[in-house]
mmCIF file of C-alpha atoms in Angstrom:
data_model
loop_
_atom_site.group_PDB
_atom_site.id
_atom_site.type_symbol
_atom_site.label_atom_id
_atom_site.label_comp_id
_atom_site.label_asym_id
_atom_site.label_seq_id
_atom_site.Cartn_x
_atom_site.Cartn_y
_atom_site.Cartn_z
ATOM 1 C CA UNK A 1 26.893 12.071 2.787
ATOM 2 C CA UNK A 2 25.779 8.200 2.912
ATOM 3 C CA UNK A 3 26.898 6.719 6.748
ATOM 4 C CA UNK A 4 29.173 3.383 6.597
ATOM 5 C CA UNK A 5 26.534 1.922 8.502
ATOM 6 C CA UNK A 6 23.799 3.364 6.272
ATOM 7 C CA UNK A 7 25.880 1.706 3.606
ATOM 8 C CA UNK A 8 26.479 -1.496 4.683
ATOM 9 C CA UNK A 9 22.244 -1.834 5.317
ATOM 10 C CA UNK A 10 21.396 -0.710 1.789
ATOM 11 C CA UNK A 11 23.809 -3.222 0.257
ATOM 12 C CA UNK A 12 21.919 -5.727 2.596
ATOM 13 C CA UNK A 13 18.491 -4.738 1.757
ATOM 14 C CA UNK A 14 17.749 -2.815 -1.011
ATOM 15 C CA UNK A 15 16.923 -4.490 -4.187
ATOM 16 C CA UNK A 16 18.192 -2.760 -7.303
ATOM 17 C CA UNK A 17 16.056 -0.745 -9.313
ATOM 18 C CA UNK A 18 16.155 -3.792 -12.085
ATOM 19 C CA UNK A 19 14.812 -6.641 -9.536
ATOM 20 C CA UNK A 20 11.860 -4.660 -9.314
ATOM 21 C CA UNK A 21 11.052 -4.348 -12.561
ATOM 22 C CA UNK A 22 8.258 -6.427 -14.089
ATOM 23 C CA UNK A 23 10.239 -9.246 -16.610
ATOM 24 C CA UNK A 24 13.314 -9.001 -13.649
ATOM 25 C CA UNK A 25 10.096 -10.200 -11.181
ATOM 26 C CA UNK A 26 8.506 -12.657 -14.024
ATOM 27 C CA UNK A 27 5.539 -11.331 -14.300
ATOM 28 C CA UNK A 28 2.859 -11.975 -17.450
ATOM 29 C CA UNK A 29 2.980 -8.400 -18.349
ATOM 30 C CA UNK A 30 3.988 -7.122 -21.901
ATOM 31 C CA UNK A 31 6.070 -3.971 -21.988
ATOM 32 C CA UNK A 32 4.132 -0.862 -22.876
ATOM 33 C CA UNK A 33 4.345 2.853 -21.672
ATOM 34 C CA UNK A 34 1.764 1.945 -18.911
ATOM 35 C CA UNK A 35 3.512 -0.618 -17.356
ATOM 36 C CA UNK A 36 6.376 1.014 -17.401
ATOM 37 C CA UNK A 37 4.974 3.947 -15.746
ATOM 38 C CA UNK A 38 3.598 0.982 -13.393
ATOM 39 C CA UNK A 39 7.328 0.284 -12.795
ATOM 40 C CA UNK A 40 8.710 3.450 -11.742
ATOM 41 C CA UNK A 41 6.562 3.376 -8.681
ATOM 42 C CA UNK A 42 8.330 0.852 -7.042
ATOM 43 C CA UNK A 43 11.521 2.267 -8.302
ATOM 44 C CA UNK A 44 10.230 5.144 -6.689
ATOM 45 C CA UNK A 45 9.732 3.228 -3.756
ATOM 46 C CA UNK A 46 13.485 1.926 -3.865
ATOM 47 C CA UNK A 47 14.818 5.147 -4.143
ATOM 48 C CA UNK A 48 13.253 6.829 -1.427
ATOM 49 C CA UNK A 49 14.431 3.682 0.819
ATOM 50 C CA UNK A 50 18.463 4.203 -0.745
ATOM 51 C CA UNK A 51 17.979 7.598 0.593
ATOM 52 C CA UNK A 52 16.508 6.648 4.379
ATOM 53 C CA UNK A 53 18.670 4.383 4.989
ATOM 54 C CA UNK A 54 21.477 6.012 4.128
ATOM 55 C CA UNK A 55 20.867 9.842 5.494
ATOM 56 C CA UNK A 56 22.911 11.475 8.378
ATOM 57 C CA UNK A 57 19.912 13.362 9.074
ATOM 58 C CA UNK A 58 15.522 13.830 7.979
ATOM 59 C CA UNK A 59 16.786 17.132 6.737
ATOM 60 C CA UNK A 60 18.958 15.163 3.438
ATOM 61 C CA UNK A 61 15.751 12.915 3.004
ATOM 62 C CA UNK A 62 13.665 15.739 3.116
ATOM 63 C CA UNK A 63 15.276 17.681 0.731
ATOM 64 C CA UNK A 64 15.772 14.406 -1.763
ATOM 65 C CA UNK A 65 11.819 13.539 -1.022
ATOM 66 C CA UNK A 66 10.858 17.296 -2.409
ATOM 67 C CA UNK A 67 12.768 16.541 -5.676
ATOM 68 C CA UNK A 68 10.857 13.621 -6.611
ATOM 69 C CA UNK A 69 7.683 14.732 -9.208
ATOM 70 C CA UNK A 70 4.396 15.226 -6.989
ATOM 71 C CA UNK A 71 2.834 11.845 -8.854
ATOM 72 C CA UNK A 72 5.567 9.370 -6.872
ATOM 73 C CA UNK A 73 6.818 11.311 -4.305
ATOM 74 C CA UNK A 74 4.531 9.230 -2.037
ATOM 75 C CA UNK A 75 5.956 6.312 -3.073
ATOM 76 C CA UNK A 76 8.876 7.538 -2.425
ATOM 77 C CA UNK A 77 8.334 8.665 0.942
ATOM 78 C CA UNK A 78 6.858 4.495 1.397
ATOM 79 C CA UNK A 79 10.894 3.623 0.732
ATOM 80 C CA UNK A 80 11.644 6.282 3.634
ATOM 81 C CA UNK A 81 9.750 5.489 5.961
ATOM 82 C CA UNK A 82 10.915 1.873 5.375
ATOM 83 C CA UNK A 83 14.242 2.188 5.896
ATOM 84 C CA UNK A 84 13.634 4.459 8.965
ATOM 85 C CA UNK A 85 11.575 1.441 10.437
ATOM 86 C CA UNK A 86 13.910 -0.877 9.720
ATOM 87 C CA UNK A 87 16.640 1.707 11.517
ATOM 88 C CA UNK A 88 14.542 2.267 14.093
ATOM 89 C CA UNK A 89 13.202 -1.339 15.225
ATOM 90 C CA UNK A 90 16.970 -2.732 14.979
ATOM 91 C CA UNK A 91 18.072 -0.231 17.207
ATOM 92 C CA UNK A 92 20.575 1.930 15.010
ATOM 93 C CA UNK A 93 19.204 5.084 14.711
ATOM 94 C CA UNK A 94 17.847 7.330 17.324
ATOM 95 C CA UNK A 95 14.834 5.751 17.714
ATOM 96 C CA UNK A 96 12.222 7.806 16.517
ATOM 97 C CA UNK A 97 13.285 8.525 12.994
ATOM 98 C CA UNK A 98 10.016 7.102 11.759
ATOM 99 C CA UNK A 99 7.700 9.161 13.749
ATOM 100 C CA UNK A 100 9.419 12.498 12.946
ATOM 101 C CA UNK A 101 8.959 11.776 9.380
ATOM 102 C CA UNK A 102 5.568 10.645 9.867
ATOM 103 C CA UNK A 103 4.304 13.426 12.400
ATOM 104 C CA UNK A 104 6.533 16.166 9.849
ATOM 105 C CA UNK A 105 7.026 15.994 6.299
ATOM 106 C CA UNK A 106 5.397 12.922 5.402
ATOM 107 C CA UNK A 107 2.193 13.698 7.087
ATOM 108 C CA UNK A 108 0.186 14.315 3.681
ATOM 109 C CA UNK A 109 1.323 11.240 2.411
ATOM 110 C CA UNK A 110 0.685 9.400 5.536
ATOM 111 C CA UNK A 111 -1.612 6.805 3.781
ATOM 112 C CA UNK A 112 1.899 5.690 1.872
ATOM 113 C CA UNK A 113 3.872 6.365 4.895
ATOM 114 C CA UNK A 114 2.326 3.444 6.933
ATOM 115 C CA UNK A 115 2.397 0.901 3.425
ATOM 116 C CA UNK A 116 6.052 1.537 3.691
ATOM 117 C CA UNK A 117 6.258 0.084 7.789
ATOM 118 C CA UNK A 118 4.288 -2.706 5.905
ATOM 119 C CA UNK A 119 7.552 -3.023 4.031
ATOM 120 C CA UNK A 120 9.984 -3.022 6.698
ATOM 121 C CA UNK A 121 7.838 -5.587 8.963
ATOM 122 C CA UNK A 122 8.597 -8.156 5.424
ATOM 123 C CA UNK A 123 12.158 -7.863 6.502
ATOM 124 C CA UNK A 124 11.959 -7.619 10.300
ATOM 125 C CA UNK A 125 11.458 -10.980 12.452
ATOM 126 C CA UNK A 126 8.154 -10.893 13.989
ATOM 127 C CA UNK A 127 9.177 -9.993 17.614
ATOM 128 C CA UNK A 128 10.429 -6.294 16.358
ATOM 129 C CA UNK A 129 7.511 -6.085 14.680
ATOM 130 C CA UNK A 130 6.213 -4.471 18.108
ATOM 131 C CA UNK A 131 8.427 -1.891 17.468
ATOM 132 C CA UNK A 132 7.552 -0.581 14.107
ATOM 133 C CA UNK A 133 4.692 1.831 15.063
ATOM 134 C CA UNK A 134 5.758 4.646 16.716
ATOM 135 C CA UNK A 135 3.277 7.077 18.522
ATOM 136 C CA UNK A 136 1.390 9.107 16.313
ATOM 137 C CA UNK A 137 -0.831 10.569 18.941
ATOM 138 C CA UNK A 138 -2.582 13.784 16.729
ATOM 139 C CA UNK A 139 -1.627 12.431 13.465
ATOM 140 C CA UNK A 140 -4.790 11.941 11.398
ATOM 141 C CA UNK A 141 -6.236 8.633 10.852
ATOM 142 C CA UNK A 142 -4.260 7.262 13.188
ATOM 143 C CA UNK A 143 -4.457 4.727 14.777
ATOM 144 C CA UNK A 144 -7.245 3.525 12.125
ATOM 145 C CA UNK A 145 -5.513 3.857 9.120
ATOM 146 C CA UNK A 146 -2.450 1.528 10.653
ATOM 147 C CA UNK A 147 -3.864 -1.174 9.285
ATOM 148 C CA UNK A 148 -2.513 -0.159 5.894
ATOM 149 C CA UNK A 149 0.956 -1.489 7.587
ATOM 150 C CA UNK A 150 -0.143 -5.033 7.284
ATOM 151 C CA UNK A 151 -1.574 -4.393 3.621
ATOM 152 C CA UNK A 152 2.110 -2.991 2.892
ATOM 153 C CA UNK A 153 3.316 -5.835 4.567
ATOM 154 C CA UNK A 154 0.515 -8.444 2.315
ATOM 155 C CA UNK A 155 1.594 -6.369 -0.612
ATOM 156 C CA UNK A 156 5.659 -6.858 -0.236
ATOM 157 C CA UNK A 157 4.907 -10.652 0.335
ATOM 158 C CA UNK A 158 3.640 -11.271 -3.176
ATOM 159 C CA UNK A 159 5.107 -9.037 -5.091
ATOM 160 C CA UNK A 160 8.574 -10.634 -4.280
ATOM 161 C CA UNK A 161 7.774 -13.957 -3.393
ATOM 162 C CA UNK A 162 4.799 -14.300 -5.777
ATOM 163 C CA UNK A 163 5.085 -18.238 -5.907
ATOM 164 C CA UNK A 164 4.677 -18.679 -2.574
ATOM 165 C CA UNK A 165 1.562 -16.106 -1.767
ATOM 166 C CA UNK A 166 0.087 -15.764 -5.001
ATOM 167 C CA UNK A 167 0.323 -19.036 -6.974
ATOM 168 C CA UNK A 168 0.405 -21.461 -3.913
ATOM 169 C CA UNK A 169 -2.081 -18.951 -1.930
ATOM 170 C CA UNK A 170 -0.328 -19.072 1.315
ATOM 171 C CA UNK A 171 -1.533 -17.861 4.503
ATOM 172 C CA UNK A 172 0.839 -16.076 6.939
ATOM 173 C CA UNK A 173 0.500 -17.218 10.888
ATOM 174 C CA UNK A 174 -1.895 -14.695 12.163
ATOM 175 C CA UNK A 175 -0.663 -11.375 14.113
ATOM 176 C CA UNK A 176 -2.278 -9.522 17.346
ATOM 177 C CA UNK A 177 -2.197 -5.675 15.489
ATOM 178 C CA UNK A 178 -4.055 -3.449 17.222
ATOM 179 C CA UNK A 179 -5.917 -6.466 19.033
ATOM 180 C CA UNK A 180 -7.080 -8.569 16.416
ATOM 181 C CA UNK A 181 -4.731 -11.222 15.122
ATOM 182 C CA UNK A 182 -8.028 -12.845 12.915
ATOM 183 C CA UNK A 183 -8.488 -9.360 10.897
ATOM 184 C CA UNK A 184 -4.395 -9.405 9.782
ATOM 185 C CA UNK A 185 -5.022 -11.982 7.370
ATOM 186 C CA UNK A 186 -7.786 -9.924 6.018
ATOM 187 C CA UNK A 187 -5.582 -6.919 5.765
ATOM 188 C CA UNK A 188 -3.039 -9.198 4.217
ATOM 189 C CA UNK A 189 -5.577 -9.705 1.274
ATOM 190 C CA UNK A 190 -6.039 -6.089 0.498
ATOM 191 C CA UNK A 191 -2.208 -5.691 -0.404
ATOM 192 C CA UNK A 192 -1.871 -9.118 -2.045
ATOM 193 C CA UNK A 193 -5.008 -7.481 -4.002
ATOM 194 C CA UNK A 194 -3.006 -4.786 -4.949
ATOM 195 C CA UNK A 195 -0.074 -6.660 -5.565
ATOM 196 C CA UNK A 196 -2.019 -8.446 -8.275
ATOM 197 C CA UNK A 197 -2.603 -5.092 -10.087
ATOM 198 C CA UNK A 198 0.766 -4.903 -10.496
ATOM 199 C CA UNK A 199 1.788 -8.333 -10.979
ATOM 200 C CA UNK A 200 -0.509 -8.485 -13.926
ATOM 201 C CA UNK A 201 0.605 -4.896 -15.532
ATOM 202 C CA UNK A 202 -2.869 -3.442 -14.838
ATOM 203 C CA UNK A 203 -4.573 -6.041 -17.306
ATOM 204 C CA UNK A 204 -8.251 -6.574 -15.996
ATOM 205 C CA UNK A 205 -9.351 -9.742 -17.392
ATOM 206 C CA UNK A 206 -5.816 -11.364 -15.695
ATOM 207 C CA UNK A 207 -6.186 -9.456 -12.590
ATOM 208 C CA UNK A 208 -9.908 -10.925 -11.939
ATOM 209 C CA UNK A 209 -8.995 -14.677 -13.090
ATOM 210 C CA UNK A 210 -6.109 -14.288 -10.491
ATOM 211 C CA UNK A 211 -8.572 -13.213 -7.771
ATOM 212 C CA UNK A 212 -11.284 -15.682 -8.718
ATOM 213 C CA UNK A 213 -8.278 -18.502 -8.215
ATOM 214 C CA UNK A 214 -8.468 -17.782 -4.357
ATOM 215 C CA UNK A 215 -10.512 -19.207 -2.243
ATOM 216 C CA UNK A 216 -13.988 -17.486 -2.327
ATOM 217 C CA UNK A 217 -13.505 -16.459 1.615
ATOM 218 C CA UNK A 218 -10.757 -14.117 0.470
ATOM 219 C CA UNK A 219 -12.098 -12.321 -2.482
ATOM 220 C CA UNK A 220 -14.060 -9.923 -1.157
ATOM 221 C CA UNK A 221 -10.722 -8.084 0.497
ATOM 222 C CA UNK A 222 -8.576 -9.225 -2.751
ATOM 223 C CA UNK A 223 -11.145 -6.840 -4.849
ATOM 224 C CA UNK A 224 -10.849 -4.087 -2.566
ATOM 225 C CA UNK A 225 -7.019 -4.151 -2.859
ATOM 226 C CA UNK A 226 -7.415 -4.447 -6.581
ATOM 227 C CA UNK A 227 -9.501 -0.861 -6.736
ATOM 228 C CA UNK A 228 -7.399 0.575 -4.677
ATOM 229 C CA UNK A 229 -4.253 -0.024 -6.575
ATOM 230 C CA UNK A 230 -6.246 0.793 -10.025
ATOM 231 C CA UNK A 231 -7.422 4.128 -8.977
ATOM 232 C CA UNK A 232 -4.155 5.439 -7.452
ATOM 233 C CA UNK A 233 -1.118 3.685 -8.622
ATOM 234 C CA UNK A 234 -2.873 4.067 -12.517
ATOM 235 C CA UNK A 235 -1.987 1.693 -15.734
ATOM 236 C CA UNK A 236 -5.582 1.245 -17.592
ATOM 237 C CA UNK A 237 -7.532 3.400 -19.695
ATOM 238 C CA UNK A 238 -10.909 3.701 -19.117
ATOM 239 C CA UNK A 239 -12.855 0.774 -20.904
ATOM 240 C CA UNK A 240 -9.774 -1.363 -19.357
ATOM 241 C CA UNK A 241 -10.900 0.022 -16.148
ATOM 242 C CA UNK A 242 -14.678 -0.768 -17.301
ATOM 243 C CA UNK A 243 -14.075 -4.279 -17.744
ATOM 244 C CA UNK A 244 -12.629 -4.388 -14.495
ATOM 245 C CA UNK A 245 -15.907 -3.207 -12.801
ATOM 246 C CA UNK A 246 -17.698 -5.478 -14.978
ATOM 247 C CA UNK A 247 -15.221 -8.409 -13.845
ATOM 248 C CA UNK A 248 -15.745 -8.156 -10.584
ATOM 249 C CA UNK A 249 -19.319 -8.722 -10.492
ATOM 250 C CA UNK A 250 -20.757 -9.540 -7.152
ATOM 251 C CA UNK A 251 -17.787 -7.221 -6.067
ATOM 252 C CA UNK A 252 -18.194 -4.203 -7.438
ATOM 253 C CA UNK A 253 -18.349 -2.589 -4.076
ATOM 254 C CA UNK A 254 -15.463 -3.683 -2.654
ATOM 255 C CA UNK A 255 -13.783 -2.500 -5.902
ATOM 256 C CA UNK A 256 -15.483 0.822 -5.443
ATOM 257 C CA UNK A 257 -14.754 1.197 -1.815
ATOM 258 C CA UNK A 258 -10.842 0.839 -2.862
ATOM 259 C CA UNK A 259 -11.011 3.097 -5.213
ATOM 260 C CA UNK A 260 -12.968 5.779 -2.866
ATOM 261 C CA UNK A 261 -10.063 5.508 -0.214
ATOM 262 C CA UNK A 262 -7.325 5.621 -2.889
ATOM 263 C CA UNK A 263 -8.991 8.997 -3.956
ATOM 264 C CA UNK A 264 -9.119 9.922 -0.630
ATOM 265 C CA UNK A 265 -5.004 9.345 -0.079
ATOM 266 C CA UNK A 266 -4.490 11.230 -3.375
ATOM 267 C CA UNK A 267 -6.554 14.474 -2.283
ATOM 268 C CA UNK A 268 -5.139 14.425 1.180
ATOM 269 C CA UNK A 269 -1.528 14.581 -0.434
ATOM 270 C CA UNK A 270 -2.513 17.767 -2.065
ATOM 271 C CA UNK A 271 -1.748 15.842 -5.868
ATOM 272 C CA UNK A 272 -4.536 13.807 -7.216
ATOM 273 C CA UNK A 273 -3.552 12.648 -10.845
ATOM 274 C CA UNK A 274 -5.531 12.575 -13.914
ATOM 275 C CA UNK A 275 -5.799 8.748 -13.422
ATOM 276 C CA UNK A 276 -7.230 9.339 -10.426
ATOM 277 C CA UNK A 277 -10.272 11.206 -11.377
ATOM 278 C CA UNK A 278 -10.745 8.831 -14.599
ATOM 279 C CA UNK A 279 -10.933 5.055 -12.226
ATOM 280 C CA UNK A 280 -12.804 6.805 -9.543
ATOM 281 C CA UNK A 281 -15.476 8.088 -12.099
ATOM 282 C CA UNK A 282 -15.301 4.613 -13.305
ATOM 283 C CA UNK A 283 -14.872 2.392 -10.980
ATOM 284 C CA UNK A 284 -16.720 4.153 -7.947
ATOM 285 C CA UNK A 285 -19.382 6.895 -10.056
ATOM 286 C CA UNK A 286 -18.308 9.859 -8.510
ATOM 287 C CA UNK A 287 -15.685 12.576 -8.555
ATOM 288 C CA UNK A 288 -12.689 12.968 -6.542
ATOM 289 C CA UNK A 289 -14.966 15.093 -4.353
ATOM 290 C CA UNK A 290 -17.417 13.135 -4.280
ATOM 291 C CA UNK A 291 -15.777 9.812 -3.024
ATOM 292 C CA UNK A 292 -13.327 12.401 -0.521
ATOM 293 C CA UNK A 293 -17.054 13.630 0.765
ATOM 294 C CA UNK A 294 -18.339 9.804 1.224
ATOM 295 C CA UNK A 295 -14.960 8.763 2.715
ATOM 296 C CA UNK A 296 -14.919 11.586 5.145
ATOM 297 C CA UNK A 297 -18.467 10.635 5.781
ATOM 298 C CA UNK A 298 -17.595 7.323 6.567
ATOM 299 C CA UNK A 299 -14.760 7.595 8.515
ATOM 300 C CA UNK A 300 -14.914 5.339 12.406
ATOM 301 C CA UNK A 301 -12.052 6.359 14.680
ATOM 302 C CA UNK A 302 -12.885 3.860 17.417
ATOM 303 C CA UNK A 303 -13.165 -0.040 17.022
ATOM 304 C CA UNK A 304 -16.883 -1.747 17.925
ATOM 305 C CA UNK A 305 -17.550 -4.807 19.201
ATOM 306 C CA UNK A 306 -14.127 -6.570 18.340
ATOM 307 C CA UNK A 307 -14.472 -5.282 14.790
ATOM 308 C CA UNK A 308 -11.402 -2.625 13.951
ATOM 309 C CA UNK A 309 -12.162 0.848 13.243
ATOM 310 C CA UNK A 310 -10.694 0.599 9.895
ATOM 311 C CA UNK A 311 -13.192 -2.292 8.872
ATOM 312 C CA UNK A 312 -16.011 -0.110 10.076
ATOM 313 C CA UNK A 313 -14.870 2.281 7.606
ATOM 314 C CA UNK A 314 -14.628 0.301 4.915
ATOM 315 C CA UNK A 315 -17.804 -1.232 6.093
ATOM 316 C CA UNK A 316 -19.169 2.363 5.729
ATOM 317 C CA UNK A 317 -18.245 2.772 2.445
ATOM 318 C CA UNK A 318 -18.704 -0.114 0.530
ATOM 319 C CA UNK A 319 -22.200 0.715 1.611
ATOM 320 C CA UNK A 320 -22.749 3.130 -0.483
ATOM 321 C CA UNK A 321 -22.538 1.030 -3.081
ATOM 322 C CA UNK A 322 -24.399 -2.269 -2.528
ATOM 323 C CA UNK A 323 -27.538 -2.775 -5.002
ATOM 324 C CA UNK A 324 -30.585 -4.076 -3.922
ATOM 325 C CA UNK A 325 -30.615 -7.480 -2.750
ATOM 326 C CA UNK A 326 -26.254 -7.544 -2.811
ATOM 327 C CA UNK A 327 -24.610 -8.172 0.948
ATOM 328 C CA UNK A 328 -21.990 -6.306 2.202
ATOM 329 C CA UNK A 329 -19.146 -8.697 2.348
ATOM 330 C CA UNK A 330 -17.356 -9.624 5.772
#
């Protein structure tokens, strides 16, 4: 049963499962079964926050979580761990809501789980923001992988306010997470990259102009957002997904490195979709195993010389994928 409180917060903050939809957002996309099946994730996303915020216990979100079909039940467990952030930080829950989730059920989907903090920092005032990562002490990836808070958070920016950091290319004030307030922005750009995956239905040719239309500082992350999204939110079939390689030219392995660490999340959640395998064949040249292998090979736990342990893996990566004569960007 749904608390009054509970209640009161998701009439507050939860869009409806229509403002998310593509036409409802304005988006240049033309309905088709792909974008459509690009739509239910954040209707996924929406669903799994109805349920957080409105739960008497993790038991009732559990159980809901476990109902929702393997291929968006991360997503859905993003909405969770959103509202339980947003509980959390503001004081009206017990307090560590988010980190039971995280350190418990939602531990295979723990990529997603920290993309959905993103989301609650977009509706939190900057000073709870020091609030919204709990101690995950023993979870894996952590605290390297945090940094896919701030792409959440880079991610929920443009998708609903897609004038302001898409078309006028805002910048948000820099933050100090985990130490380096000059590497947020750049984290920013991965899930505005993403964002534009969605934004433009998963067309390729749209997706790069969009990208190219930002200032040539920021591209580099924008790509590595856009693989990312491509290999495991889906929405192109595979010469789509060829002319996005070819599109991103002097990116390609920032593109690739996405889509190795999207295959990575999908394997480590125990479901990796057929979609999967196809972008990171394309997009990357290797199998699921293949890029899981490379990403596990690649993986930095500690930070080096001012330069975040997450960069260093993505550093790492992309790597593996630079031709002859072709820099690693930043």
């Amino acid at each position: 049963m749904p608390t009054l409180f509970g209640s009161l917060r998701r009439l507050l903050l939860t869009p409806s499962l229509a403002e998310v939809t593509f036409g409802e957002r304005g988006f240049p996309v033309t309905p088709t079964d792909a974008t459509r099946r690009l739509e239910a994730i954040p209707q996924a996303v929406i669903c799994g926050f109805e349920w957080g915020i409105d739960a008497r216990d993790q038991w009732e979100v559990e159980r809901r979580l476990s109902l929702v079909d393997p291929e968006h039940r991360g997503f859905a467990y993003e909405g969770a761990t959103m509202a339980f952030t947003v509980v959390d930080a503001m004081g009206g829950g017990r307090g560590h809501r988010t980190r039971d989730l995280l350190l418990g059920p939602g531990q295979p989907h723990i990529f997603l789980t920290y993309i959905g903090i993103g989301f609650a920092m977009a509706r939190l005032p900057r000073p709870l923001w020091k609030k919204v990562m709990p101690d995950l002490s023993g979870s894996a990836y952590y605290p390297t992988m945090s940094w896919l808070a701030v792409d959440g958070y880079g991610f929920d920016r443009a998708y609903f306010e897609t004038r302001r950091w898409v078309d006028e290319q805002r910048v948000p004030a820099a933050y100090s997470w985990e130490g380096s307030p000059d590497y947020f922005l750049r984290a920013v750009d991965q899930g505005i990259g993403r964002a534009l995956w969605f934004i433009h239905g998963g067309q390729a040719a749209d997706v790069a102009a969009h990208v190219r239309a930002f200032a040539s500082h920021r591209q580099a992350d924008l790509w590595g957002g856009v693989g990312l999204a491509a290999t495991f939110a889906g929405g192109a079939e595979p010469e789509v997904l060829a002319i996005l390689r070819a599109e991103a030219g002097e990116y390609r392995p920032e593109v690739a490195q996405g889509a190795v660490f999207a295959a990575k999340a999908r394997d480590f959640a125990g479901f990796v979709p057929p979609h999967t395998e196809v972008a990171t064949s394309v997009l990357a040249g290797l199998t699921v195993r293949g890029a899981v292998a490379l990403a596990d090979d690649a993986a930095v736990t500690a930070p080096a010389s001012g330069v975040p342990a997450y960069e260093l893996w993505r550093r790492g990566v992309r790597a593996r994928f630079v031709s002859e004569g072709t820099p690693v960007a930043g």
